[in-house]
Amino acid sequence: MIFIWLAWIAAIGIGLLFGARLGLLAGFLLAAVFTDMETRKIPNWLVLSGVVIGLLAQVFLLDGEGIVSALKGLVFGFGLFLPLYLLRVMGAGDVKLMALVGCFTGSPAIFGVVLCTLLAGGVLSLVFALKLKMARKMLSNSIFMVLPGAAKIAGDKPSTHPAGVNSVGTLPYAMAIAVGTASYLIWQGI
């Protein structure tokens, strides 16, 4: 719980530097990162309050883009991550967190944010696997996932992996969402 308060204090500082809307977004992202790292969950109350504040920020703050942009960002953020949840690649909290990000960034920016988030997730996963000394297993899992699709395209019968696929661990994906969002916003010059 103390991490959430520290996140809000950091958000106030970011808000003073870059504007209230992005400061609020930073606060929600930092709170989500800390809770995801600690509990491996992103609480619904955090996401719901973030969505409400994001919608209000887009409408009432001077740097906001309006309610239509916020709603489009919410729908696109949710929709772009939903297939990953359905494939069991990420959790529902991550999908809802990306919808929250869409509320704050709006519809034009959410596509770049999602792309940067996926790139950040790949880099962080590699760093995570190297830290756990599981990079070889991660590479083996990746090859096993690609080979059946390649065999199907070539018309061959897919082979089975003798050892099976074992996870090398899970990454608190709120971290990738925060890094991807910050990277995109910095790249766009905030």
Short mmCIF file of C-alpha atoms in Angstrom, two decimals:
data_model
loop_
_atom_site.label_atom_id
_atom_site.label_comp_id
_atom_site.label_asym_id
_atom_site.label_seq_id
_atom_site.Cartn_x
_atom_site.Cartn_y
_atom_site.Cartn_z
CA MET A 1 0.00 0.00 0.00
CA ILE A 2 2.92 2.35 0.69
CA PHE A 3 4.03 1.85 -2.93
CA ILE A 4 0.72 3.24 -4.16
CA TRP A 5 1.22 6.40 -2.10
CA LEU A 6 4.76 6.76 -3.44
CA ALA A 7 3.38 6.37 -6.96
CA TRP A 8 0.91 9.18 -6.36
CA ILE A 9 3.64 11.45 -4.99
CA ALA A 10 5.73 10.73 -8.10
CA ALA A 11 2.68 11.40 -10.26
CA ILE A 12 2.24 14.84 -8.70
CA GLY A 13 5.84 15.65 -9.61
CA ILE A 14 5.37 14.37 -13.16
CA GLY A 15 2.11 16.29 -13.39
CA LEU A 16 3.85 19.50 -12.42
CA LEU A 17 6.51 18.89 -15.08
CA PHE A 18 4.42 17.60 -17.99
CA GLY A 19 0.81 18.52 -17.29
CA ALA A 20 -1.98 17.19 -15.17
CA ARG A 21 -3.33 14.59 -17.60
CA LEU A 22 0.00 12.82 -18.08
CA GLY A 23 0.82 13.16 -14.39
CA LEU A 24 -2.42 11.41 -13.50
CA LEU A 25 -1.69 8.69 -16.06
CA ALA A 26 1.80 8.24 -14.60
CA GLY A 27 0.31 7.87 -11.13
CA PHE A 28 -2.09 5.16 -12.23
CA LEU A 29 0.63 3.33 -14.16
CA LEU A 30 3.06 3.45 -11.25
CA ALA A 31 0.38 2.21 -8.85
CA ALA A 32 -0.44 -0.62 -11.27
CA VAL A 33 3.24 -1.56 -11.63
CA PHE A 34 3.79 -1.71 -7.88
CA THR A 35 0.65 -3.73 -7.20
CA ASP A 36 1.32 -6.05 -10.15
CA MET A 37 4.85 -6.70 -8.93
CA GLU A 38 3.69 -7.28 -5.37
CA THR A 39 0.47 -9.26 -5.90
CA ARG A 40 0.61 -10.25 -9.60
CA LYS A 41 -2.78 -8.61 -10.04
CA ILE A 42 -4.03 -5.20 -11.12
CA PRO A 43 -7.03 -4.31 -8.95
CA ASN A 44 -10.31 -3.50 -10.67
CA TRP A 45 -10.85 -0.49 -8.39
CA LEU A 46 -7.57 1.00 -9.64
CA VAL A 47 -8.51 0.51 -13.30
CA LEU A 48 -12.10 1.71 -12.87
CA SER A 49 -11.07 4.85 -10.99
CA GLY A 50 -8.40 5.47 -13.64
CA VAL A 51 -10.92 5.16 -16.46
CA VAL A 52 -13.32 7.60 -14.78
CA ILE A 53 -10.55 10.11 -14.06
CA GLY A 54 -9.13 9.63 -17.58
CA LEU A 55 -12.49 10.41 -19.16
CA LEU A 56 -12.91 13.47 -16.93
CA ALA A 57 -9.35 14.62 -17.65
CA GLN A 58 -9.91 14.45 -21.38
CA VAL A 59 -13.06 16.54 -21.05
CA PHE A 60 -12.15 19.16 -18.45
CA LEU A 61 -8.38 19.66 -18.61
CA LEU A 62 -6.92 22.13 -21.09
CA ASP A 63 -4.54 19.56 -22.55
CA GLY A 64 -7.36 17.00 -23.01
CA GLU A 65 -8.54 15.91 -26.45
CA GLY A 66 -12.20 15.36 -25.62
CA ILE A 67 -14.57 12.60 -24.64
CA VAL A 68 -14.78 11.05 -28.12
CA SER A 69 -11.02 10.59 -28.31
CA ALA A 70 -10.97 9.16 -24.78
CA LEU A 71 -13.74 6.67 -25.54
CA LYS A 72 -12.06 5.61 -28.78
CA GLY A 73 -8.77 5.19 -26.93
CA LEU A 74 -10.50 3.06 -24.30
CA VAL A 75 -12.14 0.82 -26.91
CA PHE A 76 -9.02 0.47 -29.06
CA GLY A 77 -6.74 -0.13 -26.06
CA PHE A 78 -9.06 -2.84 -24.78
CA GLY A 79 -9.67 -4.32 -28.24
CA LEU A 80 -6.03 -4.51 -29.25
CA PHE A 81 -5.06 -6.45 -26.11
CA LEU A 82 -8.19 -8.63 -25.88
CA PRO A 83 -6.91 -11.26 -28.37
CA LEU A 84 -3.79 -11.69 -26.23
CA TYR A 85 -5.99 -12.41 -23.22
CA LEU A 86 -8.10 -14.86 -25.21
CA LEU A 87 -4.90 -16.66 -26.26
CA ARG A 88 -3.87 -16.79 -22.57
CA VAL A 89 -0.77 -14.71 -23.25
CA MET A 90 -1.67 -12.05 -20.67
CA GLY A 91 -4.09 -11.44 -17.86
CA ALA A 92 -7.36 -9.54 -17.87
CA GLY A 93 -5.88 -6.81 -15.67
CA ASP A 94 -3.32 -6.01 -18.36
CA VAL A 95 -6.08 -5.66 -20.96
CA LYS A 96 -8.06 -3.35 -18.68
CA LEU A 97 -4.92 -1.34 -17.88
CA MET A 98 -4.34 -0.73 -21.59
CA ALA A 99 -7.94 0.51 -21.85
CA LEU A 100 -7.15 2.93 -19.01
CA VAL A 101 -4.08 4.14 -20.91
CA GLY A 102 -6.28 4.65 -23.97
CA CYS A 103 -8.55 6.96 -21.96
CA PHE A 104 -5.64 9.23 -21.14
CA THR A 105 -3.81 9.12 -24.49
CA GLY A 106 -6.80 9.16 -26.82
CA SER A 107 -7.45 7.27 -30.01
CA PRO A 108 -4.68 8.46 -32.28
CA ALA A 109 -1.90 7.71 -29.80
CA ILE A 110 -3.10 4.34 -28.47
CA PHE A 111 -1.87 2.47 -31.54
CA GLY A 112 1.69 3.72 -31.02
CA VAL A 113 1.43 3.05 -27.30
CA VAL A 114 0.36 -0.55 -27.95
CA LEU A 115 3.23 -1.09 -30.39
CA CYS A 116 5.78 0.37 -27.96
CA THR A 117 4.27 -1.71 -25.14
CA LEU A 118 4.62 -4.94 -27.11
CA LEU A 119 8.24 -4.07 -27.93
CA ALA A 120 8.93 -3.19 -24.28
CA GLY A 121 7.30 -6.47 -23.22
CA GLY A 122 9.59 -8.42 -25.53
CA VAL A 123 12.70 -6.68 -24.25
CA LEU A 124 11.65 -7.00 -20.61
CA SER A 125 10.82 -10.69 -21.12
CA LEU A 126 14.28 -11.29 -22.54
CA VAL A 127 15.90 -9.43 -19.63
CA PHE A 128 13.71 -11.39 -17.20
CA ALA A 129 14.70 -14.71 -18.82
CA LEU A 130 18.40 -13.78 -18.78
CA LYS A 131 18.16 -12.81 -15.13
CA LEU A 132 16.61 -16.16 -14.27
CA LYS A 133 19.13 -17.96 -16.53
CA MET A 134 16.23 -19.32 -18.57
CA ALA A 135 17.01 -17.74 -21.95
CA ARG A 136 17.77 -21.11 -23.57
CA LYS A 137 14.42 -22.50 -22.42
CA MET A 138 12.63 -19.37 -23.65
CA LEU A 139 14.25 -19.76 -27.08
CA SER A 140 13.25 -23.43 -27.14
CA ASN A 141 9.66 -22.52 -26.28
CA SER A 142 9.61 -19.84 -28.98
CA ILE A 143 10.88 -22.26 -31.63
CA PHE A 144 8.31 -24.85 -30.55
CA MET A 145 5.52 -22.28 -30.93
CA VAL A 146 6.68 -21.23 -34.41
CA LEU A 147 7.42 -24.68 -35.90
CA PRO A 148 3.85 -26.06 -35.99
CA GLY A 149 2.65 -22.97 -37.84
CA ALA A 150 5.55 -23.17 -40.30
CA ALA A 151 4.92 -26.90 -40.84
CA LYS A 152 1.23 -26.24 -41.47
CA ILE A 153 2.05 -23.56 -44.05
CA ALA A 154 4.50 -25.93 -45.76
CA GLY A 155 1.86 -28.68 -45.81
CA ASP A 156 3.78 -31.00 -43.46
CA LYS A 157 2.51 -32.65 -40.33
CA PRO A 158 3.44 -30.61 -37.24
CA SER A 159 5.99 -32.26 -34.98
CA THR A 160 5.59 -32.54 -31.24
CA HIS A 161 8.15 -31.28 -28.79
CA PRO A 162 9.56 -34.21 -26.77
CA ALA A 163 9.95 -32.28 -23.53
CA GLY A 164 6.82 -30.16 -23.91
CA VAL A 165 6.62 -26.47 -23.25
CA ASN A 166 7.25 -25.27 -19.71
CA SER A 167 6.92 -21.64 -18.80
CA VAL A 168 10.08 -19.79 -17.84
CA GLY A 169 8.04 -17.54 -15.54
CA THR A 170 5.67 -14.64 -15.74
CA LEU A 171 6.43 -10.98 -16.20
CA PRO A 172 4.32 -8.39 -14.36
CA TYR A 173 3.11 -6.88 -17.64
CA ALA A 174 2.04 -3.59 -16.05
CA MET A 175 5.74 -2.77 -16.14
CA ALA A 176 5.84 -3.27 -19.92
CA ILE A 177 2.69 -1.15 -20.31
CA ALA A 178 4.24 1.65 -18.25
CA VAL A 179 7.58 1.52 -20.10
CA GLY A 180 5.86 1.32 -23.50
CA THR A 181 3.53 4.21 -22.71
CA ALA A 182 6.34 6.40 -21.37
CA SER A 183 8.55 5.53 -24.35
CA TYR A 184 5.87 6.47 -26.85
CA LEU A 185 5.00 9.71 -25.10
CA ILE A 186 8.66 10.72 -24.82
CA TRP A 187 9.23 9.79 -28.47
CA GLN A 188 6.28 11.97 -29.49
CA GLY A 189 7.66 14.82 -27.41
CA ILE A 190 4.87 14.56 -24.83
#
